[in-house]
PDB file of C-alpha atoms and ligand atoms in Angstrom:
ATOM      1  CA  MET T   1      61.912 -23.312  44.685  1.00 47.00           C
ATOM      2  CA  GLU T   2      59.711 -20.387  45.472  1.00 51.00           C
ATOM      3  CA  ALA T   3      62.752 -18.245  46.164  1.00 53.00           C
ATOM      4  CA  LYS T   4      64.209 -19.212  42.783  1.00 57.00           C
ATOM      5  CA  ALA T   5      60.981 -18.295  41.013  1.00 58.00           C
ATOM      6  CA  SER T   6      60.893 -14.917  42.674  1.00 61.00           C
ATOM      7  CA  ASN T   7      64.586 -14.407  41.816  1.00 68.00           C
ATOM      8  CA  LEU T   8      63.756 -15.186  38.223  1.00 64.00           C
ATOM      9  CA  SER T   9      60.821 -12.811  38.078  1.00 67.00           C
ATOM     10  CA  GLN T  10      62.951 -10.200  39.786  1.00 70.00           C
ATOM     11  CA  SER T  11      65.685 -10.516  37.195  1.00 69.00           C
ATOM     12  CA  VAL T  12      63.104 -10.464  34.398  1.00 65.00           C
ATOM     13  CA  ALA T  13      61.722  -7.261  35.879  1.00 69.00           C
ATOM     14  CA  MET T  14      65.221  -5.808  36.171  1.00 68.00           C
ATOM     15  CA  GLY T  15      65.955  -6.759  32.579  1.00 69.00           C
ATOM     16  CA  ALA T  16      62.770  -5.072  31.447  1.00 71.00           C
ATOM     17  CA  ALA T  17      63.664  -1.959  33.444  1.00 73.00           C
ATOM     18  CA  ALA T  18      67.129  -1.887  31.885  1.00 75.00           C
ATOM     19  CA  GLY T  19      65.561  -2.324  28.450  1.00 75.00           C
ATOM     20  CA  LEU T  20      63.212   0.536  29.181  1.00 76.00           C
ATOM     21  CA  ALA T  21      66.127   2.723  30.323  1.00 79.00           C
ATOM     22  CA  VAL T  22      68.033   1.969  27.114  1.00 77.00           C
ATOM     23  CA  GLY T  23      64.885   2.709  25.122  1.00 79.00           C
ATOM     24  CA  LEU T  24      64.372   6.008  26.920  1.00 79.00           C
ATOM     25  CA  ALA T  25      68.012   6.975  26.421  1.00 82.00           C
ATOM     26  CA  ALA T  26      67.793   6.179  22.707  1.00 82.00           C
ATOM     27  CA  ASN T  27      64.582   8.193  22.540  1.00 84.00           C
ATOM     28  CA  PHE T  28      66.308  11.137  24.238  1.00 84.00           C
ATOM     29  CA  VAL T  29      69.204  10.999  21.770  1.00 83.00           C
ATOM     30  CA  ARG T  30      66.795  10.953  18.832  1.00 81.00           C
ATOM     31  CA  LYS T  31      64.834  13.892  20.214  1.00 83.00           C
ATOM     32  CA  ALA T  32      68.017  15.854  20.897  1.00 83.00           C
ATOM     33  CA  ALA T  33      69.176  15.210  17.321  1.00 79.00           C
ATOM     34  CA  VAL T  34      65.853  16.315  15.852  1.00 80.00           C
ATOM     35  CA  GLN T  35      65.678  19.456  17.999  1.00 82.00           C
ATOM     36  CA  SER T  36      69.362  20.419  17.675  1.00 78.00           C
ATOM     37  CA  PRO T  37      69.135  22.453  14.414  1.00 79.00           C
ATOM     38  CA  THR T  38      66.432  24.542  16.105  1.00 76.00           C
ATOM     39  CA  VAL T  39      68.530  24.972  19.263  1.00 80.00           C
ATOM     40  CA  LEU T  40      71.662  25.847  17.264  1.00 76.00           C
ATOM     41  CA  ALA T  41      69.886  28.665  15.462  1.00 72.00           C
ATOM     42  CA  SER T  42      69.970  30.411  18.896  1.00 77.00           C
ATOM     43  CA  ASN T  43      67.118  32.885  18.255  1.00 94.00           C
ATOM     44  CA  TRP T  44      63.520  31.752  18.031  1.00 97.00           C
ATOM     45  CA  ASP T  45      62.822  33.550  14.749  1.00 97.00           C
ATOM     46  CA  ALA T  46      66.006  32.297  13.063  1.00 96.00           C
ATOM     47  CA  ALA T  47      65.203  28.783  14.292  1.00 96.00           C
ATOM     48  CA  LEU T  48      61.698  28.927  12.831  1.00 97.00           C
ATOM     49  CA  ALA T  49      63.050  30.284   9.530  1.00 97.00           C
ATOM     50  CA  ALA T  50      65.519  27.358   9.399  1.00 96.00           C
ATOM     51  CA  GLU T  51      62.636  24.940   9.951  1.00 96.00           C
ATOM     52  CA  HIS T  52      60.679  26.622   7.140  1.00 97.00           C
ATOM     53  CA  ALA T  53      63.627  26.080   4.791  1.00 97.00           C
ATOM     54  CA  ALA T  54      63.979  22.446   5.900  1.00 96.00           C
ATOM     55  CA  ALA T  55      60.276  21.806   5.224  1.00 97.00           C
ATOM     56  CA  LEU T  56      60.536  23.333   1.751  1.00 98.00           C
ATOM     57  CA  LYS T  57      63.432  20.973   0.985  1.00 97.00           C
ATOM     58  CA  ILE T  58      61.145  18.020   1.762  1.00 98.00           C
ATOM     59  CA  PHE T  59      58.545  19.552  -0.591  1.00 98.00           C
ATOM     60  CA  ASP T  60      61.270  19.688  -3.288  1.00 98.00           C
ATOM     61  CA  LEU T  61      61.924  15.964  -2.839  1.00 98.00           C
ATOM     62  CA  ILE T  62      58.219  15.114  -2.962  1.00 98.00           C
ATOM     63  CA  GLU T  63      57.705  17.163  -6.107  1.00 98.00           C
ATOM     64  CA  ARG T  64      60.451  15.186  -7.854  1.00 98.00           C
ATOM     65  CA  THR T  65      58.646  11.855  -7.360  1.00 97.00           C
ATOM     66  CA  ASP T  66      56.463  10.221 -10.009  1.00 96.00           C
ATOM     67  CA  ASN T  67      53.194   8.331  -9.565  1.00 96.00           C
ATOM     68  CA  LYS T  68      54.997   4.990  -9.260  1.00 97.00           C
ATOM     69  CA  ALA T  69      57.021   6.076  -6.216  1.00 98.00           C
ATOM     70  CA  THR T  70      54.174   5.443  -3.790  1.00 98.00           C
ATOM     71  CA  GLY T  71      56.368   4.197  -0.919  1.00 98.00           C
ATOM     72  CA  ARG T  72      58.728   7.153  -1.202  1.00 98.00           C
ATOM     73  CA  ARG T  73      55.798   9.565  -1.351  1.00 98.00           C
ATOM     74  CA  ALA T  74      54.287   8.075   1.805  1.00 98.00           C
ATOM     75  CA  ALA T  75      57.635   8.191   3.631  1.00 97.00           C
ATOM     76  CA  LEU T  76      58.364  11.794   2.608  1.00 98.00           C
ATOM     77  CA  LEU T  77      54.838  12.854   3.513  1.00 98.00           C
ATOM     78  CA  ALA T  78      55.272  11.291   6.975  1.00 97.00           C
ATOM     79  CA  GLN T  79      58.608  13.096   7.360  1.00 97.00           C
ATOM     80  CA  LEU T  80      57.069  16.424   6.330  1.00 98.00           C
ATOM     81  CA  LYS T  81      54.109  15.910   8.639  1.00 97.00           C
ATOM     82  CA  HIS T  82      56.402  15.257  11.602  1.00 96.00           C
ATOM     83  CA  ALA T  83      58.596  18.286  10.873  1.00 96.00           C
ATOM     84  CA  VAL T  84      55.681  20.658  10.272  1.00 97.00           C
ATOM     85  CA  GLY T  85      53.735  19.240  13.223  1.00 97.00           C
ATOM     86  CA  LYS T  86      56.600  19.945  15.621  1.00 96.00           C
ATOM     87  CA  HIS T  87      57.083  23.389  14.065  1.00 97.00           C
ATOM     88  CA  ALA T  88      53.401  24.307  14.420  1.00 98.00           C
ATOM     89  CA  PHE T  89      53.344  23.040  18.020  1.00 97.00           C
ATOM     90  CA  GLN T  90      56.181  25.468  18.870  1.00 97.00           C
ATOM     91  CA  GLU T  91      54.466  28.372  17.140  1.00 98.00           C
ATOM     92  CA  GLU T  92      51.021  27.735  18.564  1.00 98.00           C
ATOM     93  CA  ASN T  93      52.156  27.008  22.129  1.00 98.00           C
ATOM     94  CA  VAL T  94      54.634  29.861  22.469  1.00 98.00           C
ATOM     95  CA  ILE T  95      54.971  32.307  19.556  1.00 98.00           C
ATOM     96  CA  TYR T  96      51.307  32.888  18.726  1.00 98.00           C
ATOM     97  CA  ALA T  97      50.538  33.042  22.463  1.00 98.00           C
ATOM     98  CA  MET T  98      53.237  35.723  22.887  1.00 98.00           C
ATOM     99  CA  MET T  99      51.826  37.580  19.853  1.00 98.00           C
ATOM    100  CA  ARG T 100      48.399  37.728  21.531  1.00 98.00           C
ATOM    101  CA  ASP T 101      49.988  38.895  24.775  1.00 98.00           C
ATOM    102  CA  HIS T 102      51.658  41.766  22.934  1.00 98.00           C
ATOM    103  CA  GLY T 103      48.771  43.148  20.911  1.00 97.00           C
ATOM    104  CA  PHE T 104      48.891  40.977  17.777  1.00 98.00           C
ATOM    105  CA  THR T 105      45.805  38.885  18.513  1.00 98.00           C
ATOM    106  CA  GLU T 106      44.257  39.203  15.068  1.00 98.00           C
ATOM    107  CA  ALA T 107      47.490  38.223  13.309  1.00 98.00           C
ATOM    108  CA  ALA T 108      48.023  35.262  15.684  1.00 98.00           C
ATOM    109  CA  ASP T 109      44.456  34.044  15.133  1.00 98.00           C
ATOM    110  CA  HIS T 110      44.900  34.358  11.367  1.00 98.00           C
ATOM    111  CA  LEU T 111      48.088  32.274  11.459  1.00 98.00           C
ATOM    112  CA  ASN T 112      46.473  29.720  13.748  1.00 98.00           C
ATOM    113  CA  HIS T 113      43.530  29.474  11.340  1.00 98.00           C
ATOM    114  CA  GLU T 114      45.939  28.692   8.504  1.00 98.00           C
ATOM    115  CA  HIS T 115      47.540  25.932  10.581  1.00 98.00           C
ATOM    116  CA  GLY T 116      44.111  24.270  10.562  1.00 98.00           C
ATOM    117  CA  TYR T 117      44.289  24.108   6.759  1.00 98.00           C
ATOM    118  CA  VAL T 118      47.832  22.755   6.904  1.00 98.00           C
ATOM    119  CA  LYS T 119      46.362  19.831   8.863  1.00 98.00           C
ATOM    120  CA  GLN T 120      43.578  19.578   6.281  1.00 98.00           C
ATOM    121  CA  TYR T 121      46.140  19.189   3.484  1.00 98.00           C
ATOM    122  CA  PHE T 122      48.009  16.525   5.451  1.00 98.00           C
ATOM    123  CA  PHE T 123      44.770  14.640   6.024  1.00 98.00           C
ATOM    124  CA  GLU T 124      43.767  14.746   2.353  1.00 98.00           C
ATOM    125  CA  LEU T 125      47.236  13.798   1.098  1.00 98.00           C
ATOM    126  CA  THR T 126      47.241  10.862   3.508  1.00 98.00           C
ATOM    127  CA  GLU T 127      43.790   9.727   2.366  1.00 97.00           C
ATOM    128  CA  ILE T 128      44.351   9.996  -1.405  1.00 97.00           C
ATOM    129  CA  ALA T 129      46.213   7.068  -3.004  1.00 98.00           C
ATOM    130  CA  LYS T 130      49.823   8.059  -3.639  1.00 98.00           C
ATOM    131  CA  ASP T 131      49.576   7.043  -7.312  1.00 98.00           C
ATOM    132  CA  ASP T 132      46.420   9.076  -7.891  1.00 98.00           C
ATOM    133  CA  ARG T 133      46.910  11.807 -10.497  1.00 97.00           C
ATOM    134  CA  ALA T 134      45.366  14.325  -8.099  1.00 97.00           C
ATOM    135  CA  TRP T 135      48.056  13.738  -5.462  1.00 98.00           C
ATOM    136  CA  LEU T 136      50.937  15.850  -6.787  1.00 98.00           C
ATOM    137  CA  PRO T 137      48.770  18.825  -7.860  1.00 98.00           C
ATOM    138  CA  LYS T 138      47.428  18.878  -4.290  1.00 98.00           C
ATOM    139  CA  VAL T 139      50.987  18.879  -2.932  1.00 98.00           C
ATOM    140  CA  LYS T 140      51.739  21.900  -5.133  1.00 98.00           C
ATOM    141  CA  LYS T 141      48.668  23.792  -3.913  1.00 98.00           C
ATOM    142  CA  PHE T 142      49.679  22.950  -0.353  1.00 98.00           C
ATOM    143  CA  ARG T 143      53.182  24.278  -0.951  1.00 98.00           C
ATOM    144  CA  THR T 144      51.900  27.547  -2.381  1.00 98.00           C
ATOM    145  CA  MET T 145      49.676  28.012   0.658  1.00 98.00           C
ATOM    146  CA  ILE T 146      52.322  27.126   3.238  1.00 98.00           C
ATOM    147  CA  GLU T 147      55.012  29.214   1.523  1.00 98.00           C
ATOM    148  CA  THR T 148      52.792  32.289   1.688  1.00 98.00           C
ATOM    149  CA  HIS T 149      52.178  31.563   5.363  1.00 98.00           C
ATOM    150  CA  MET T 150      55.926  31.183   6.037  1.00 98.00           C
ATOM    151  CA  ARG T 151      56.750  34.402   4.209  1.00 98.00           C
ATOM    152  CA  GLU T 152      54.171  36.329   6.210  1.00 98.00           C
ATOM    153  CA  GLU T 153      55.664  34.997   9.441  1.00 98.00           C
ATOM    154  CA  GLU T 154      59.295  35.540   8.473  1.00 98.00           C
ATOM    155  CA  SER T 155      59.143  38.910   6.789  1.00 97.00           C
ATOM    156  CA  ASP T 156      56.330  40.646   8.619  1.00 98.00           C
ATOM    157  CA  LEU T 157      54.810  39.201  11.792  1.00 98.00           C
ATOM    158  CA  PHE T 158      57.784  37.599  13.548  1.00 98.00           C
ATOM    159  CA  PRO T 159      60.040  40.665  13.122  1.00 97.00           C
ATOM    160  CA  LYS T 160      57.210  42.772  14.590  1.00 98.00           C
ATOM    161  CA  LEU T 161      57.029  40.543  17.673  1.00 98.00           C
ATOM    162  CA  ARG T 162      60.788  40.382  17.997  1.00 97.00           C
ATOM    163  CA  ARG T 163      61.074  44.189  17.967  1.00 97.00           C
ATOM    164  CA  LYS T 164      58.358  44.503  20.592  1.00 97.00           C
ATOM    165  CA  LEU T 165      60.198  42.220  23.028  1.00 97.00           C
ATOM    166  CA  SER T 166      63.271  42.988  25.124  1.00 96.00           C
ATOM    167  CA  ASP T 167      66.437  40.918  24.649  1.00 95.00           C
ATOM    168  CA  GLU T 168      65.577  39.146  27.871  1.00 96.00           C
ATOM    169  CA  GLN T 169      62.058  38.320  26.651  1.00 96.00           C
ATOM    170  CA  ASN T 170      63.352  37.111  23.276  1.00 96.00           C
ATOM    171  CA  LYS T 171      65.755  34.835  25.078  1.00 96.00           C
ATOM    172  CA  HIS T 172      62.944  33.502  27.221  1.00 96.00           C
ATOM    173  CA  VAL T 173      60.760  32.879  24.137  1.00 97.00           C
ATOM    174  CA  THR T 174      63.611  30.950  22.494  1.00 96.00           C
ATOM    175  CA  ALA T 175      64.028  28.718  25.559  1.00 96.00           C
ATOM    176  CA  ALA T 176      60.278  28.171  25.984  1.00 97.00           C
ATOM    177  CA  MET T 177      59.903  27.321  22.305  1.00 96.00           C
ATOM    178  CA  ASN T 178      62.752  24.799  22.386  1.00 95.00           C
ATOM    179  CA  LYS T 179      61.197  23.156  25.409  1.00 95.00           C
ATOM    180  CA  GLU T 180      57.946  22.700  23.487  1.00 95.00           C
ATOM    181  CA  GLY T 181      59.766  21.489  20.370  1.00 94.00           C
ATOM    182  CA  PHE T 182      61.633  18.871  22.304  1.00 91.00           C
ATOM    183  CA  LYS T 183      58.332  17.256  23.343  1.00 92.00           C
ATOM    184  CA  LEU T 184      57.458  16.452  19.722  1.00 89.00           C
ATOM    185  CA  ALA T 185      60.975  16.089  18.294  1.00 90.00           C
TER     186      ALA T 185
HETATM  187 FE1  LIG W   1      52.993  28.997  11.193  1.00 71.07          FE
HETATM  188 FE1  LIG W   2      56.181  28.818  10.715  1.00 71.07          FE
END
């Protein structure tokens, strides 16, 4: 009897372990799918530019919603927050750190400071009711701010860092950044 009970608990434990393994595998596949556009871009700066464009597409979708589409607004906001959160994690943990290491401390700190306000916008847009008339105007202000930030990165600061690094270093930055991105993908 006792042996049977322990067999049962053993098989329950094995079942749970198998379930966990399936869950982890599914999680890995999801992460790989989310990170793959970044990986496929091959260079860190091209990958970040592709993520900027993808985020702006989500802004486009949000801006097309009306005050009645509260569920869609919440879902798109969550999607944008996930995409931008992963993007910022990559920049802060690798790119801005490399910028500081190569003499662009002030520029890196300025960009990092702006990321704080990106979080502020996400917080406020989460707090405000999605059918509030103030919601969409805030989204538009957020977009203006984040687009300026993206342009500064893409057309000025990232090319400067890229030029300062050797091919080998750029390759290393790309790999390190993808490793970080995968954690939050
Ligand atoms: Fe940024
Ligand atoms: Fe960026």
